[in-house]
Amino acid sequence: GGRLSLGGVFLWNVRTGKLQDTLLTAEGRRDSVWGVAAFPDGKRVICCATSGLIVWDLEARSHSALPLDEHVPLRDATSPVPRHCNDVAFTADGSRFATTVSFAAFAPRILLWDAKTLRVCRVIPTGSQPNHLAYAPDGSSVAVVCYDAEVGQYAVNVWDAMSGRKLLAGPVYDHGVAGLTYTRHGKYLLAAGLQKHWQAGGKSEIGVWEVATGRIVSRLPAGYAMAVSPDNKLLAVAAGPNIDIYAIQYRGQADAAADALSPVKP
């Protein structure tokens, strides 16, 4: 979800560490890329660029822009800024993906897409600008972090993906959230951030939130950026110059309702 200075996506061979290909948008170096995600089949890549929401076919080496005019209203009708999204995330089976609209010129919202038809199936207004996005692996809910100007805090907001009903809204960190991700089945949400400014002794931490209750069930005193492995067994956390790896232990039966999360450092 970080910004790239060039209007393109870089494809790397994970086995050799070599740059394999570069996909440039129509705007080329004048463009900016805010979010990137690969379709689970590995044949296409979707990109949130300033020039639009773009889907690349890697085999055909061609790309096309998804229409956004109907779903992304401008706050200022005279704004010259092209409609675009800021972040993208898929469900585990790749049947749906979510994008956020958070640029100041647009009405803030989450768009839920059908990955097969590439059509928007639900629009969820967020009220305030979303700056981090996570989609539950099972597609049950979608979460963003928004800044609440009235209380001066960043808050996690979770919506039911089927009904669009808000499930959870609670303050998280006073001084920013740097990462947001779900564990398996979408039962737990991990939010990384800073409770108070680092100059005042603030330290980053990861709070493990139970989506059903909004309760923090665990905390990790480390890191900002993070990612859960595809098999949901490991958590990688960027902590300063190092990357810490945690094992995620699920206590109880395999059923999601019986799971309890206990990340431990191996």
XYZ file of N, CA and C in Angstrom:
798
model
N 0.803 -1.215 0.000
C 0.000 0.000 0.000
C 0.831 1.257 0.000
N 2.157 1.188 0.003
C 2.979 2.390 0.012
C 3.088 3.007 -1.357
N 3.416 4.274 -1.409
C 3.522 4.990 -2.674
C 4.835 4.687 -3.369
N 4.759 4.508 -4.679
C 5.951 4.361 -5.498
C 6.167 5.651 -6.263
N 7.402 6.063 -6.415
C 7.681 7.346 -7.051
C 7.456 7.302 -8.554
N 7.524 6.115 -9.145
C 7.280 5.990 -10.572
C 5.889 5.434 -10.801
N 5.314 5.744 -11.982
C 3.979 5.284 -12.303
C 3.991 3.861 -12.799
N 4.385 2.919 -11.966
C 4.442 1.541 -12.401
C 4.570 0.571 -11.253
N 4.568 -0.718 -11.609
C 4.702 -1.793 -10.644
C 5.913 -2.625 -11.033
N 6.738 -2.971 -10.053
C 7.944 -3.749 -10.305
C 7.709 -5.192 -9.877
N 7.958 -6.128 -10.778
C 7.769 -7.544 -10.503
C 9.126 -8.194 -10.267
N 9.280 -8.858 -9.108
C 10.549 -9.466 -8.739
C 10.401 -10.977 -8.660
N 11.423 -11.672 -9.050
C 11.479 -13.117 -8.887
C 11.923 -13.407 -7.457
N 11.047 -14.008 -6.665
C 11.349 -14.186 -5.249
C 12.434 -15.237 -5.032
N 12.677 -16.103 -5.996
C 13.714 -17.118 -5.839
C 15.105 -16.562 -6.134
N 15.184 -15.703 -7.155
C 16.488 -15.177 -7.549
C 16.750 -13.778 -7.018
N 15.678 -13.063 -6.632
C 15.839 -11.689 -6.170
C 16.077 -10.701 -7.291
N 15.847 -11.127 -8.537
C 16.093 -10.258 -9.683
C 14.802 -9.609 -10.168
N 14.950 -8.368 -10.669
C 13.814 -7.670 -11.259
C 13.406 -8.382 -12.544
N 12.157 -8.815 -12.602
C 11.678 -9.598 -13.733
C 10.963 -8.757 -14.767
N 10.204 -7.759 -14.319
C 9.443 -6.950 -15.265
C 9.024 -5.654 -14.592
N 8.714 -4.655 -15.410
C 8.203 -3.381 -14.922
C 6.956 -3.028 -15.706
N 5.877 -2.761 -14.997
C 4.618 -2.409 -15.636
C 4.372 -0.927 -15.427
N 4.374 -0.166 -16.501
C 4.170 1.277 -16.424
C 2.744 1.642 -16.808
N 2.163 2.602 -16.082
C 0.840 3.091 -16.433
C 0.938 3.988 -17.661
N -0.218 4.384 -18.160
C -0.249 5.233 -19.341
C 0.426 6.579 -19.092
N 0.392 7.020 -17.824
C 0.990 8.306 -17.478
C 2.497 8.199 -17.262
N 2.991 6.954 -17.180
C 4.424 6.751 -17.018
C 4.968 7.397 -15.770
N 6.067 8.085 -15.890
C 6.759 8.644 -14.730
C 6.015 9.801 -14.075
N 4.991 10.332 -14.738
C 4.222 11.412 -14.134
C 3.166 10.870 -13.173
N 2.964 9.574 -13.158
C 1.936 8.947 -12.348
C 2.502 8.545 -10.986
N 1.609 8.202 -10.058
C 2.012 7.666 -8.747
C 1.155 6.449 -8.450
N 1.755 5.450 -7.820
C 1.062 4.220 -7.454
C 0.936 4.178 -5.935
N -0.301 3.997 -5.446
C -0.564 4.033 -4.016
C -0.808 2.643 -3.428
N -1.376 1.746 -4.209
C -1.675 0.405 -3.708
C -1.602 -0.619 -4.818
N -1.120 -1.826 -4.500
C -0.956 -2.892 -5.490
C -1.366 -4.221 -4.856
N -2.036 -5.071 -5.634
C -2.346 -6.434 -5.178
C -2.456 -7.337 -6.392
N -2.000 -8.567 -6.236
C -2.085 -9.547 -7.314
C -3.334 -10.397 -7.143
N -4.011 -10.702 -8.259
C -5.095 -11.670 -8.225
C -4.512 -13.007 -7.782
N -5.269 -13.799 -7.025
C -4.726 -15.059 -6.509
C -4.215 -16.023 -7.572
N -4.725 -15.932 -8.804
C -4.235 -16.826 -9.861
C -2.878 -16.398 -10.407
N -2.407 -15.212 -9.985
C -1.098 -14.734 -10.400
C -1.021 -14.246 -11.830
N -2.160 -14.164 -12.510
C -2.146 -13.772 -13.923
C -2.430 -12.288 -14.134
N -2.954 -11.641 -13.095
C -3.281 -10.224 -13.214
C -2.868 -9.481 -11.951
N -2.660 -8.196 -12.124
C -2.309 -7.312 -11.013
C -3.238 -6.111 -11.065
N -3.732 -5.712 -9.904
C -4.559 -4.509 -9.838
C -3.777 -3.418 -9.116
N -3.879 -2.213 -9.622
C -3.037 -1.115 -9.167
C -3.871 0.132 -8.927
N -3.695 0.741 -7.751
C -4.329 2.016 -7.432
C -3.346 3.126 -7.793
N -3.548 3.739 -8.943
C -2.661 4.798 -9.420
C -3.419 6.113 -9.472
N -2.681 7.210 -9.492
C -3.313 8.521 -9.587
C -4.138 8.645 -10.866
N -3.744 7.934 -11.907
C -4.460 7.998 -13.186
C -5.700 7.120 -13.210
N -5.925 6.283 -12.168
C -7.117 5.449 -12.117
C -6.861 4.111 -11.472
N -7.882 3.265 -11.474
C -7.776 1.905 -10.959
C -7.508 0.989 -12.148
N -6.325 0.390 -12.168
C -5.826 -0.273 -13.372
C -5.640 -1.763 -13.128
N -6.057 -2.582 -14.106
C -5.849 -4.026 -14.060
C -4.885 -4.409 -15.178
N -3.773 -5.086 -14.803
C -2.801 -5.550 -15.784
C -2.991 -7.036 -16.042
N -2.996 -7.418 -17.298
C -2.919 -8.814 -17.704
C -1.448 -9.107 -17.954
N -0.834 -9.931 -17.104
C 0.607 -10.137 -17.172
C 1.024 -10.928 -18.408
N 0.177 -11.849 -18.865
C 0.525 -12.640 -20.032
C 0.392 -11.828 -21.313
N -0.672 -11.055 -21.413
C -0.895 -10.244 -22.617
C -0.109 -8.943 -22.580
N 0.432 -8.607 -21.402
C 1.168 -7.353 -21.209
C 0.319 -6.148 -21.633
N -0.928 -6.168 -21.225
C -1.843 -5.069 -21.526
C -2.570 -4.686 -20.249
N -3.100 -3.483 -20.202
C -3.827 -3.044 -19.023
C -5.041 -2.232 -19.420
N -6.003 -2.175 -18.507
C -7.218 -1.401 -18.723
C -7.634 -0.776 -17.405
N -8.344 0.330 -17.476
C -8.796 1.047 -16.287
C -10.245 0.681 -15.981
N -10.533 0.468 -14.686
C -11.903 0.181 -14.276
C -12.671 1.493 -14.116
N -13.937 1.535 -14.556
C -14.714 2.777 -14.461
C -15.042 3.125 -13.011
N -14.820 4.390 -12.653
C -15.043 4.830 -11.281
C -16.027 5.997 -11.164
N -16.369 6.635 -12.263
C -17.175 7.850 -12.205
C -18.468 7.663 -11.422
N -19.133 6.526 -11.625
C -20.424 6.291 -10.983
C -20.295 6.109 -9.477
N -19.153 5.602 -9.038
C -19.004 5.208 -7.641
C -18.154 6.154 -6.811
N -17.466 7.094 -7.463
C -16.566 8.010 -6.758
C -16.969 9.449 -7.079
N -17.967 9.985 -6.366
C -18.378 11.367 -6.627
C -17.336 12.371 -6.165
N -17.186 13.421 -6.934
C -16.266 14.495 -6.579
C -16.930 15.445 -5.596
N -16.179 15.893 -4.602
C -16.699 16.913 -3.697
C -16.776 18.262 -4.400
N -15.828 18.484 -5.288
C -15.781 19.718 -6.076
C -15.893 19.319 -7.540
N -17.016 19.673 -8.180
C -17.273 19.242 -9.555
C -16.256 19.796 -10.542
N -15.529 20.845 -10.152
C -14.555 21.452 -11.066
C -13.151 20.895 -10.852
N -13.006 19.944 -9.939
C -11.669 19.407 -9.637
C -11.082 18.692 -10.846
N -9.823 19.001 -11.185
C -9.183 18.360 -12.339
C -8.569 17.002 -12.013
N -8.661 16.548 -10.759
C -8.013 15.310 -10.336
C -8.785 14.105 -10.881
N -8.120 13.195 -11.584
C -8.803 11.979 -12.061
C -9.263 11.130 -10.878
N -10.383 10.457 -11.033
C -10.882 9.580 -9.976
C -9.931 8.391 -9.816
N -9.594 8.083 -8.571
C -8.728 6.944 -8.322
C -8.946 6.424 -6.909
N -8.436 5.226 -6.646
C -8.505 4.605 -5.325
C -7.125 4.623 -4.688
N -7.088 4.405 -3.378
C -5.826 4.541 -2.652
C -5.251 3.235 -2.127
N -6.067 2.212 -1.985
C -5.564 0.949 -1.467
C -6.445 -0.173 -1.981
N -5.916 -1.403 -1.967
C -6.663 -2.558 -2.480
C -6.290 -3.791 -1.669
N -7.284 -4.663 -1.425
C -7.054 -5.909 -0.692
C -8.047 -6.955 -1.170
N -7.597 -8.225 -1.241
C -8.423 -9.337 -1.696
C -8.882 -10.196 -0.526
N -9.982 -10.936 -0.747
C -10.348 -12.022 0.142
C -9.398 -13.192 -0.137
N -9.388 -14.188 0.738
C -8.451 -15.299 0.592
C -8.706 -16.111 -0.673
N -9.972 -16.287 -1.058
C -10.264 -17.077 -2.245
C -10.225 -16.265 -3.534
N -9.986 -14.964 -3.417
C -9.859 -14.111 -4.595
C -11.159 -13.771 -5.272
N -12.293 -14.085 -4.672
C -13.579 -13.813 -5.320
C -13.993 -12.351 -5.212
N -13.483 -11.657 -4.217
C -13.814 -10.237 -4.012
C -12.540 -9.460 -3.710
N -12.578 -8.177 -3.997
C -11.531 -7.289 -3.512
C -12.153 -5.967 -3.107
N -11.458 -5.261 -2.253
C -11.930 -3.980 -1.744
C -10.934 -2.892 -2.111
N -11.456 -1.703 -2.380
C -10.606 -0.534 -2.605
C -11.133 0.619 -1.755
N -10.244 1.516 -1.371
C -10.649 2.685 -0.602
C -10.493 3.945 -1.434
N -11.350 4.902 -1.155
C -11.287 6.224 -1.775
C -11.066 7.213 -0.650
N -9.892 7.829 -0.605
C -9.591 8.692 0.532
C -8.978 10.035 0.149
N -8.735 10.248 -1.143
C -8.177 11.541 -1.542
C -9.183 12.647 -1.241
N -8.700 13.802 -0.816
C -9.571 14.866 -0.304
C -10.604 15.352 -1.304
N -10.344 15.210 -2.599
C -11.283 15.702 -3.611
C -12.512 14.813 -3.757
N -12.476 13.588 -3.188
C -13.555 12.632 -3.378
C -14.297 12.363 -2.071
N -15.531 11.900 -2.200
C -16.289 11.465 -1.031
C -15.663 10.175 -0.503
N -15.267 10.117 0.792
C -14.569 8.938 1.317
C -15.485 7.728 1.370
N -14.964 6.566 0.927
C -15.779 5.357 0.877
C -14.936 4.125 0.622
N -15.559 2.973 0.842
C -14.986 1.680 0.494
C -15.810 1.115 -0.649
N -15.138 0.595 -1.662
C -15.808 -0.070 -2.770
C -15.485 -1.558 -2.692
N -16.512 -2.404 -2.690
C -16.336 -3.848 -2.718
C -16.632 -4.335 -4.138
N -15.700 -5.099 -4.702
C -15.768 -5.515 -6.106
C -15.909 -7.023 -6.227
N -16.623 -7.456 -7.277
C -16.635 -8.846 -7.687
C -15.429 -9.050 -8.595
N -14.500 -9.928 -8.195
C -13.245 -10.076 -8.934
C -13.436 -10.732 -10.292
N -14.534 -11.462 -10.484
C -14.778 -12.127 -11.763
C -15.354 -11.160 -12.787
N -16.338 -10.369 -12.369
C -16.991 -9.437 -13.297
C -16.333 -8.068 -13.318
N -15.487 -7.785 -12.306
C -14.852 -6.478 -12.136
C -15.891 -5.364 -12.037
N -16.963 -5.665 -11.320
C -18.009 -4.690 -11.068
C -18.151 -4.438 -9.572
N -18.515 -3.210 -9.214
C -18.733 -2.860 -7.813
C -20.028 -3.507 -7.336
N -19.950 -4.248 -6.215
C -21.148 -4.895 -5.678
C -21.656 -4.214 -4.411
N -20.838 -3.365 -3.784
C -21.316 -2.610 -2.627
C -20.449 -1.375 -2.422
N -21.096 -0.269 -2.041
C -20.410 0.969 -1.688
C -20.681 1.261 -0.214
N -19.613 1.472 0.555
C -19.751 1.748 1.991
C -19.153 3.123 2.285
N -19.964 4.146 2.530
C -19.421 5.460 2.914
C -18.736 5.363 4.275
N -17.570 6.002 4.420
C -16.820 5.913 5.674
C -16.936 7.164 6.540
N -17.429 8.250 5.990
C -17.572 9.464 6.781
C -16.309 10.283 6.860
N -15.194 9.660 7.189
C -13.906 10.345 7.222
C -12.913 9.584 6.361
N -11.777 10.215 6.108
C -10.830 9.666 5.144
C -10.171 8.380 5.649
N -10.332 7.244 4.953
C -9.654 6.001 5.362
C -8.204 5.994 4.897
N -7.286 5.533 5.756
C -5.880 5.523 5.349
C -5.222 4.149 5.427
N -5.924 3.133 5.920
C -5.428 1.755 5.861
C -6.619 0.839 5.634
N -6.402 -0.234 4.887
C -7.487 -1.127 4.490
C -7.116 -2.571 4.770
N -8.085 -3.358 5.249
C -7.907 -4.804 5.400
C -9.238 -5.480 5.089
N -9.180 -6.590 4.353
C -10.371 -7.351 3.989
C -10.264 -8.715 4.665
N -11.295 -9.116 5.418
C -11.269 -10.409 6.099
C -11.063 -11.524 5.083
N -10.201 -12.495 5.380
C -9.934 -13.571 4.423
C -11.188 -14.286 3.935
N -12.204 -14.434 4.819
C -13.428 -15.112 4.416
C -14.454 -14.161 3.805
N -14.097 -12.895 3.657
C -14.984 -11.921 3.034
C -16.107 -11.429 3.922
N -16.088 -11.769 5.205
C -17.196 -11.415 6.088
C -17.227 -9.948 6.470
N -16.063 -9.318 6.561
C -16.013 -7.919 6.984
C -14.853 -7.207 6.318
N -14.896 -5.897 6.379
C -13.829 -5.066 5.825
C -13.535 -3.977 6.851
N -12.250 -3.650 7.008
C -11.843 -2.697 8.041
C -10.963 -1.604 7.454
N -11.101 -0.404 7.995
C -10.212 0.699 7.644
C -9.865 1.456 8.915
N -8.803 2.226 8.840
C -8.436 3.138 9.912
C -8.742 4.556 9.444
N -9.495 5.289 10.246
C -9.840 6.676 9.926
C -9.406 7.580 11.080
N -9.078 8.816 10.742
C -8.728 9.790 11.770
C -9.983 10.509 12.221
N -10.264 10.473 13.505
C -11.418 11.154 14.088
C -10.951 12.506 14.619
N -11.253 13.570 13.880
C -10.774 14.895 14.243
C -11.382 15.386 15.557
N -12.585 14.949 15.885
C -13.256 15.432 17.093
C -12.543 14.979 18.360
N -12.052 13.747 18.369
C -11.366 13.240 19.563
C -9.860 13.204 19.384
N -9.380 13.508 18.169
C -7.944 13.557 17.915
C -7.273 12.211 17.974
N -7.981 11.143 17.552
C -7.425 9.801 17.567
C -7.711 9.090 16.248
N -6.897 8.073 15.996
C -7.155 7.189 14.871
C -8.028 6.038 15.354
N -9.032 5.695 14.583
C -9.988 4.672 14.996
C -10.100 3.577 13.948
N -10.235 2.349 14.436
C -10.535 1.227 13.562
C -12.047 1.183 13.357
N -12.461 1.058 12.105
C -13.865 0.933 11.764
C -14.041 -0.345 10.961
N -14.972 -1.185 11.377
C -15.212 -2.464 10.726
C -16.659 -2.528 10.274
N -16.852 -2.920 9.012
C -18.196 -3.054 8.445
C -18.467 -4.492 8.037
N -19.730 -4.902 8.175
C -20.167 -6.175 7.630
C -20.184 -6.057 6.113
N -19.496 -6.965 5.430
C -19.349 -6.843 3.979
C -20.637 -7.137 3.229
N -21.549 -7.906 3.816
C -22.789 -8.247 3.134
C -23.833 -7.136 3.254
N -23.985 -6.598 4.458
C -25.030 -5.601 4.695
C -24.531 -4.171 4.652
N -23.217 -3.977 4.817
C -22.680 -2.630 4.899
C -22.873 -2.004 6.266
N -23.358 -2.764 7.245
C -23.600 -2.263 8.599
C -22.286 -2.174 9.368
N -22.110 -1.077 10.100
C -20.887 -0.926 10.891
C -20.943 -1.854 12.097
N -19.881 -2.648 12.265
C -19.801 -3.600 13.359
C -19.009 -3.065 14.535
N -18.016 -2.245 14.255
C -17.081 -1.829 15.296
C -16.504 -0.474 14.953
N -16.429 0.384 15.937
C -15.753 1.669 15.791
C -15.135 2.011 17.138
N -13.823 2.044 17.199
C -13.177 2.325 18.472
C -11.846 2.995 18.290
N -11.470 3.882 19.211
C -10.166 4.546 19.116
C -9.030 3.543 19.242
N -7.952 3.812 18.545
C -6.813 2.900 18.559
C -5.578 3.599 19.109
N -5.007 4.510 18.326
C -3.758 5.140 18.723
C -3.838 6.654 18.492
N -3.242 7.397 19.405
C -3.253 8.851 19.305
C -2.361 9.362 18.173
N -1.266 8.643 17.903
C -0.259 9.175 16.985
C -0.033 8.295 15.767
N -1.102 7.814 15.216
C -1.009 7.161 13.913
C -1.056 5.649 13.944
N -1.577 5.085 12.877
C -1.637 3.653 12.664
C -0.865 3.351 11.395
N 0.054 2.402 11.470
C 0.922 2.111 10.332
C 0.567 0.812 9.630
N -0.274 -0.005 10.227
C -0.593 -1.275 9.594
C -1.880 -1.859 10.123
N -2.563 -2.641 9.279
C -3.834 -3.247 9.646
C -3.956 -4.552 8.868
N -4.226 -5.664 9.571
C -4.378 -6.942 8.877
C -5.227 -7.889 9.708
N -5.917 -8.809 9.030
C -6.733 -9.822 9.693
C -5.932 -11.111 9.895
N -6.345 -11.903 10.883
C -5.910 -13.288 10.968
C -6.969 -14.144 10.266
N -6.822 -15.466 10.340
C -7.717 -16.333 9.582
C -9.171 -16.203 10.041
N -10.078 -16.434 9.126
C -11.521 -16.389 9.351
C -12.044 -14.994 9.662
N -11.159 -14.005 9.755
C -11.610 -12.646 10.020
C -12.058 -12.397 11.439
N -11.698 -13.273 12.365
C -12.157 -13.096 13.744
C -11.318 -12.070 14.501
N -10.022 -11.978 14.166
C -9.129 -11.045 14.852
C -8.530 -10.059 13.861
N -8.328 -8.847 14.337
C -7.776 -7.774 13.523
C -6.559 -7.223 14.242
N -5.430 -7.141 13.536
C -4.194 -6.637 14.121
C -3.971 -5.204 13.642
N -3.809 -4.287 14.599
C -3.568 -2.886 14.280
C -2.252 -2.451 14.913
N -1.348 -1.900 14.115
C -0.047 -1.459 14.605
C -0.002 0.063 14.631
N 0.495 0.625 15.717
C 0.549 2.074 15.797
C 1.340 2.580 16.983
N 1.204 3.875 17.250
C 1.964 4.565 18.294
C 0.971 5.258 19.224
N 1.011 4.902 20.517
C 0.042 5.435 21.462
C 0.319 6.897 21.818
N 1.588 7.260 21.957
C 1.937 8.654 22.161
C 3.210 8.939 21.377
N 3.501 10.216 21.147
C 4.611 10.593 20.278
C 5.918 10.014 20.801
N 6.759 9.569 19.847
C 8.016 8.924 20.245
C 8.911 9.847 21.051
N 8.821 11.173 20.839
C 9.629 12.113 21.608
C 9.196 12.163 23.068
N 7.972 11.721 23.329
C 7.465 11.683 24.705
C 7.565 10.280 25.289
N 8.383 9.449 24.662
C 8.575 8.093 25.166
C 7.621 7.069 24.595
N 6.887 7.438 23.553
C 5.943 6.517 22.946
C 6.644 5.372 22.224
N 6.073 4.197 22.314
C 6.619 3.023 21.639
C 5.534 2.372 20.799
N 5.949 1.861 19.649
C 4.983 1.223 18.767
C 4.560 -0.121 19.334
N 3.334 -0.511 19.025
C 2.825 -1.795 19.468
C 1.795 -2.305 18.471
N 1.503 -3.592 18.571
C 0.451 -4.201 17.770
C -0.639 -4.669 18.721
N -1.829 -4.157 18.533
C -2.970 -4.597 19.313
C -3.756 -5.642 18.540
N -4.100 -6.742 19.196
C -4.895 -7.804 18.584
C -6.344 -7.604 19.024
N -7.201 -7.231 18.054
C -8.585 -6.884 18.338
C -9.508 -8.034 17.970
N -10.431 -8.365 18.865
C -11.478 -9.333 18.561
C -12.610 -8.571 17.877
N -12.875 -8.910 16.617
C -13.812 -8.132 15.817
C -15.214 -8.138 16.422
N -15.655 -9.253 16.966
C -17.018 -9.359 17.478
C -17.278 -8.438 18.659
N -16.230 -8.167 19.465
C -16.427 -7.385 20.687
C -15.665 -6.064 20.694
N -14.658 -5.916 19.845
C -13.814 -4.733 19.884
C -12.814 -4.771 21.011
N -12.665 -5.911 21.660
C -11.783 -6.057 22.820
C -10.363 -6.395 22.371
N -9.368 -5.758 22.994
C -7.969 -6.110 22.740
C -7.632 -7.350 23.570
N -7.285 -8.441 22.897
C -7.013 -9.690 23.597
C -5.522 -9.947 23.763
N -4.701 -9.179 23.054
C -3.254 -9.370 23.170
C -2.551 -8.137 22.618
N -1.321 -7.929 23.064
C -0.506 -6.823 22.566
C 0.911 -7.321 22.306
N 1.510 -6.801 21.240
C 2.909 -7.080 20.940
C 3.675 -5.765 20.960
N 4.692 -5.615 21.799
C 5.422 -4.350 21.884
C 6.486 -4.241 20.802
N 6.035 -4.187 19.546
C 7.029 -4.169 18.467
C 6.418 -3.689 17.173
N 7.226 -2.972 16.415
C 7.013 -2.788 14.993
C 5.844 -1.946 14.528
N 5.894 -1.661 13.238
C 4.840 -0.932 12.541
C 4.244 -1.816 11.452
N 4.968 -1.914 10.334
C 4.475 -2.699 9.216
C 4.463 -4.179 9.574
N 3.475 -4.912 9.032
C 3.353 -6.325 9.382
C 2.608 -7.063 8.295
N 2.718 -8.388 8.318
C 2.011 -9.220 7.354
C 1.834 -10.600 7.954
N 0.662 -11.213 7.685
C 0.382 -12.573 8.115
C 0.641 -13.492 6.931
N 1.296 -14.632 7.173
C 1.604 -15.575 6.099
C 0.323 -16.175 5.534
N 0.349 -16.624 4.264
C -0.858 -17.195 3.638
C -1.464 -18.361 4.411
N -0.639 -19.127 5.132
C -1.178 -20.245 5.902
C -1.599 -19.826 7.309
N -1.514 -18.528 7.611
C -1.944 -17.966 8.886
C -1.194 -18.525 10.093
N 0.040 -18.974 9.885
C 0.812 -19.539 10.982
C 1.899 -18.606 11.488
N 2.282 -17.619 10.669
C 3.375 -16.727 11.041
C 2.965 -15.268 10.875
N 3.517 -14.433 11.725
C 3.333 -12.983 11.649
C 4.699 -12.337 11.525
N 4.926 -11.587 10.447
C 6.181 -10.866 10.249
C 5.968 -9.404 10.624
N 6.868 -8.874 11.443
C 6.745 -7.504 11.944
C 8.037 -6.745 11.675
N 7.922 -5.594 11.021
C 9.082 -4.735 10.798
C 9.330 -3.926 12.064
N 10.460 -4.207 12.723
C 10.810 -3.532 13.979
C 12.172 -2.874 13.816
N 12.171 -1.602 13.442
C 13.435 -0.916 13.205
C 14.162 -1.537 12.036
N 15.455 -1.859 12.210
C 16.217 -2.449 11.106
C 15.972 -3.945 10.942
N 15.189 -4.536 11.854
C 14.998 -5.981 11.836
C 13.567 -6.356 11.467
N 13.389 -7.618 11.093
C 12.065 -8.189 10.895
C 11.908 -9.318 11.905
N 10.956 -9.171 12.810
C 10.693 -10.197 13.817
C 9.598 -11.132 13.310
N 9.779 -12.427 13.517
C 8.806 -13.422 13.106
C 8.154 -14.028 14.338
N 6.826 -13.988 14.384
C 6.074 -14.568 15.481
C 5.278 -15.766 14.972
N 5.158 -16.769 15.814
C 4.267 -17.885 15.515
C 2.883 -17.556 16.061
N 1.858 -17.808 15.287
C 0.484 -17.575 15.720
C -0.100 -18.916 16.137
N -0.452 -19.025 17.403
C -1.013 -20.263 17.926
C -2.509 -20.096 18.141
N -3.282 -20.974 17.545
C -4.729 -20.962 17.717
C -5.099 -22.055 18.702
N -5.627 -21.666 19.846
C -6.021 -22.632 20.855
C -7.470 -23.056 20.619
N -7.765 -24.314 20.809
C -9.128 -24.802 20.634
C -9.274 -25.582 19.349
N -10.504 -25.784 18.924
C -10.800 -26.563 17.738
C -10.525 -25.744 16.486
N -10.663 -26.404 15.336
C -10.393 -25.731 14.065
C -11.472 -24.723 13.721
N -12.647 -24.870 14.331
C -13.746 -23.963 14.036
C -13.384 -22.541 14.465
N -13.744 -21.576 13.622
C -13.348 -20.185 13.887
C -13.875 -19.683 15.218
N -15.076 -20.111 15.599
C -15.679 -19.613 16.825
C -14.937 -20.073 18.068
N -14.170 -21.136 17.941
C -13.456 -21.685 19.105
C -12.016 -21.213 19.170
N -11.573 -20.469 18.159
C -10.175 -20.064 18.104
C -9.858 -18.980 19.122
N -8.672 -19.031 19.650
C -8.140 -17.939 20.467
C -6.734 -17.666 19.957
N -6.373 -16.414 19.889
C -5.096 -16.035 19.283
C -4.047 -15.798 20.360
N -2.891 -16.388 20.194
C -1.794 -16.196 21.129
C -0.481 -16.123 20.366
N -0.118 -14.916 19.859
C 1.156 -14.801 19.132
C 2.328 -14.903 20.104
N 3.296 -15.719 19.760
C 4.485 -15.853 20.593
C 5.713 -15.780 19.730
N 6.762 -15.206 20.245
C 8.007 -15.108 19.495
C 8.773 -16.405 19.634
N 9.118 -17.059 18.498
C 9.798 -18.352 18.590
C 11.217 -18.212 19.116
